[in-house]
Amino acid sequence: MYIAGLAGLGLIVLVSIYKCASGEVRQAESEKCFFCDFAHRRQGPPPILEVETDEYVIFKDKYPAARLHYLAIPKEHFDSLKALNKSHVGLVRRMEQGMMEFLRSQNVDPKEAIVGFHLPPFISVRHLHLHGIFPPADMSFGNKISFMPSFWFKKSSDAIRELEDREL
């Protein structure tokens, strides 16, 4: 089991590195960000927005890892957590709180859900997005690895603590 887990992890890491190196994850400067289009309703048909505020939107993930899998994205474009600093703590905290409230509205205890961010180069879309996933038991083995706290995935609470320590 341990060896199978390491093999699965190795495969995920290699695929992610390949995607990053080959440019599959990168968007050309001239290319539009479709998450920005979703957030600003510029391109249709966008996903159904479950929550919309002045700062962020929440919608269902196109490729859900479990029965409930939602994304919270800011309306302002940021490539990833790496693009943020201490001044963005409030935004990330509000996104986290919004996701928690949304999960509660779906009869989910947020403490039992996975709520966090992937880190570069292990991101599928270069636009900051917070995952809210439940129940973890529904997830495939590969998704369990992909969304476990590690150097490629950070729980939202850990991300906030890290941002609080960053320079402006």
Short mmCIF file of C-alpha atoms in Angstrom, two decimals:
data_model
loop_
_atom_site.label_atom_id
_atom_site.label_comp_id
_atom_site.label_asym_id
_atom_site.label_seq_id
_atom_site.Cartn_x
_atom_site.Cartn_y
_atom_site.Cartn_z
CA MET A 1 0.00 0.00 0.00
CA TYR A 2 2.81 2.40 0.95
CA ILE A 3 4.66 1.72 -2.31
CA ALA A 4 1.45 2.15 -4.32
CA GLY A 5 0.88 5.50 -2.59
CA LEU A 6 4.39 6.66 -3.42
CA ALA A 7 4.00 5.52 -7.02
CA GLY A 8 0.71 7.42 -7.31
CA LEU A 9 2.27 10.51 -5.78
CA GLY A 10 5.25 10.26 -8.11
CA LEU A 11 2.96 10.01 -11.12
CA ILE A 12 0.98 13.09 -10.06
CA VAL A 13 4.19 15.05 -9.51
CA LEU A 14 5.62 14.02 -12.90
CA VAL A 15 2.40 14.86 -14.77
CA SER A 16 2.19 18.24 -13.03
CA ILE A 17 5.82 19.07 -13.79
CA TYR A 18 5.30 18.02 -17.43
CA LYS A 19 2.22 20.24 -17.74
CA CYS A 20 4.08 23.18 -16.24
CA ALA A 21 7.19 22.70 -18.39
CA SER A 22 5.22 22.13 -21.57
CA GLY A 23 3.16 25.26 -21.06
CA GLU A 24 -0.15 23.43 -20.65
CA VAL A 25 -0.74 25.21 -17.34
CA ARG A 26 0.59 28.58 -18.50
CA GLN A 27 -1.60 31.03 -20.32
CA ALA A 28 -0.16 33.34 -22.94
CA GLU A 29 -0.19 37.01 -21.97
CA SER A 30 -2.63 37.77 -24.77
CA GLU A 31 -4.91 34.88 -23.87
CA LYS A 32 -7.96 35.67 -21.78
CA CYS A 33 -8.41 34.14 -18.34
CA PHE A 34 -11.67 32.19 -18.43
CA PHE A 35 -11.99 32.39 -14.62
CA CYS A 36 -11.92 36.20 -14.96
CA ASP A 37 -14.62 35.86 -17.62
CA PHE A 38 -16.71 33.70 -15.25
CA ALA A 39 -16.28 36.12 -12.36
CA HIS A 40 -17.30 39.11 -14.48
CA ARG A 41 -19.93 37.26 -16.59
CA ARG A 42 -18.13 38.30 -19.79
CA GLN A 43 -18.45 35.00 -21.58
CA GLY A 44 -21.42 32.74 -21.71
CA PRO A 45 -22.72 30.50 -20.67
CA PRO A 46 -20.78 30.80 -17.42
CA PRO A 47 -21.19 28.28 -14.65
CA ILE A 48 -24.03 28.95 -12.25
CA LEU A 49 -22.70 31.31 -9.61
CA GLU A 50 -23.77 29.93 -6.23
CA VAL A 51 -22.41 32.99 -4.40
CA GLU A 52 -21.38 36.40 -5.72
CA THR A 53 -19.89 39.28 -3.75
CA ASP A 54 -18.01 42.40 -4.81
CA GLU A 55 -14.74 40.46 -4.35
CA TYR A 56 -15.32 36.82 -5.32
CA VAL A 57 -17.69 34.22 -6.75
CA ILE A 58 -18.32 30.57 -5.87
CA PHE A 59 -19.33 27.99 -8.46
CA LYS A 60 -19.31 24.22 -8.99
CA ASP A 61 -16.04 22.72 -10.21
CA LYS A 62 -16.30 21.42 -13.79
CA TYR A 63 -14.37 18.26 -12.82
CA PRO A 64 -15.55 17.47 -9.28
CA ALA A 65 -13.28 15.37 -7.06
CA ALA A 66 -16.27 14.45 -4.83
CA ARG A 67 -20.05 14.84 -4.68
CA LEU A 68 -19.67 18.51 -3.67
CA HIS A 69 -16.71 20.36 -5.17
CA TYR A 70 -16.88 24.13 -5.46
CA LEU A 71 -14.39 26.86 -6.28
CA ALA A 72 -14.17 30.37 -4.87
CA ILE A 73 -12.29 32.75 -7.17
CA PRO A 74 -11.52 36.43 -6.68
CA LYS A 75 -12.82 38.87 -9.28
CA GLU A 76 -9.37 40.46 -9.38
CA HIS A 77 -6.86 38.29 -11.22
CA PHE A 78 -4.04 36.69 -9.23
CA ASP A 79 -2.14 33.75 -10.70
CA SER A 80 -1.89 31.86 -7.39
CA LEU A 81 -1.18 32.20 -3.67
CA LYS A 82 2.42 33.01 -4.63
CA ALA A 83 1.25 36.34 -6.11
CA LEU A 84 -0.26 37.47 -2.79
CA ASN A 85 1.21 39.24 0.21
CA LYS A 86 0.14 40.35 3.68
CA SER A 87 -2.25 42.94 2.21
CA HIS A 88 -4.36 40.11 0.72
CA VAL A 89 -5.06 38.31 4.01
CA GLY A 90 -8.51 39.91 4.25
CA LEU A 91 -9.50 38.76 0.76
CA VAL A 92 -8.36 35.18 1.36
CA ARG A 93 -10.06 35.12 4.76
CA ARG A 94 -13.34 36.38 3.24
CA MET A 95 -13.11 33.78 0.46
CA GLU A 96 -12.56 31.08 3.09
CA GLN A 97 -15.47 32.34 5.21
CA GLY A 98 -17.70 32.53 2.13
CA MET A 99 -16.83 28.95 1.20
CA MET A 100 -17.49 27.77 4.77
CA GLU A 101 -20.89 29.52 4.82
CA PHE A 102 -21.75 28.06 1.42
CA LEU A 103 -20.79 24.54 2.58
CA ARG A 104 -22.99 24.99 5.67
CA SER A 105 -25.87 25.98 3.35
CA GLN A 106 -25.36 22.58 1.68
CA ASN A 107 -25.67 20.84 5.09
CA VAL A 108 -21.91 20.22 5.29
CA ASP A 109 -19.83 20.73 8.41
CA PRO A 110 -16.87 22.73 7.01
CA LYS A 111 -14.56 20.97 9.49
CA GLU A 112 -15.21 17.74 7.59
CA ALA A 113 -14.58 19.30 4.16
CA ILE A 114 -11.32 19.93 2.34
CA VAL A 115 -10.83 23.67 1.87
CA GLY A 116 -7.59 24.90 0.34
CA PHE A 117 -5.39 25.97 -2.57
CA HIS A 118 -2.99 24.20 -4.92
CA LEU A 119 0.45 25.77 -5.22
CA PRO A 120 2.51 26.31 -8.38
CA PRO A 121 3.51 24.45 -10.40
CA PHE A 122 0.68 22.13 -9.34
CA ILE A 123 -2.17 24.39 -10.47
CA SER A 124 -4.55 23.62 -13.32
CA VAL A 125 -5.67 27.21 -13.98
CA ARG A 126 -3.54 30.30 -13.46
CA HIS A 127 -6.16 32.19 -11.48
CA LEU A 128 -6.29 31.92 -7.70
CA HIS A 129 -9.00 29.46 -6.70
CA LEU A 130 -10.04 28.01 -3.36
CA HIS A 131 -11.37 24.45 -3.39
CA GLY A 132 -14.24 23.33 -1.14
CA ILE A 133 -14.68 19.53 -1.35
CA PHE A 134 -17.01 17.12 0.48
CA PRO A 135 -17.09 14.28 1.36
CA PRO A 136 -13.42 13.32 1.21
CA ALA A 137 -14.48 9.65 1.33
CA ASP A 138 -15.95 10.03 -2.20
CA MET A 139 -12.58 10.99 -3.64
CA SER A 140 -10.47 8.68 -5.78
CA PHE A 141 -7.04 7.66 -4.52
CA GLY A 142 -5.38 10.13 -6.91
CA ASN A 143 -7.62 13.00 -5.80
CA LYS A 144 -6.98 12.19 -2.13
CA ILE A 145 -3.28 12.61 -2.84
CA SER A 146 -3.81 15.72 -4.97
CA PHE A 147 -5.79 17.45 -2.22
CA MET A 148 -3.85 16.36 0.86
CA PRO A 149 -1.93 19.05 2.76
CA SER A 150 1.57 19.04 1.29
CA PHE A 151 3.98 21.18 -0.69
CA TRP A 152 1.46 21.18 -3.56
CA PHE A 153 -1.77 21.80 -1.59
CA LYS A 154 -2.27 24.15 1.34
CA LYS A 155 -5.29 24.24 3.64
CA SER A 156 -6.88 27.69 3.65
CA SER A 157 -6.10 28.24 7.34
CA ASP A 158 -2.41 27.48 6.68
CA ALA A 159 -2.41 29.77 3.64
CA ILE A 160 -3.79 32.63 5.74
CA ARG A 161 -1.14 32.09 8.43
CA GLU A 162 1.57 32.08 5.77
CA LEU A 163 0.24 35.29 4.17
CA GLU A 164 0.20 37.02 7.56
CA ASP A 165 3.97 36.46 7.74
CA ARG A 166 4.74 37.76 4.23
CA GLU A 167 6.09 41.22 3.50
CA LEU A 168 3.94 43.83 1.80
#
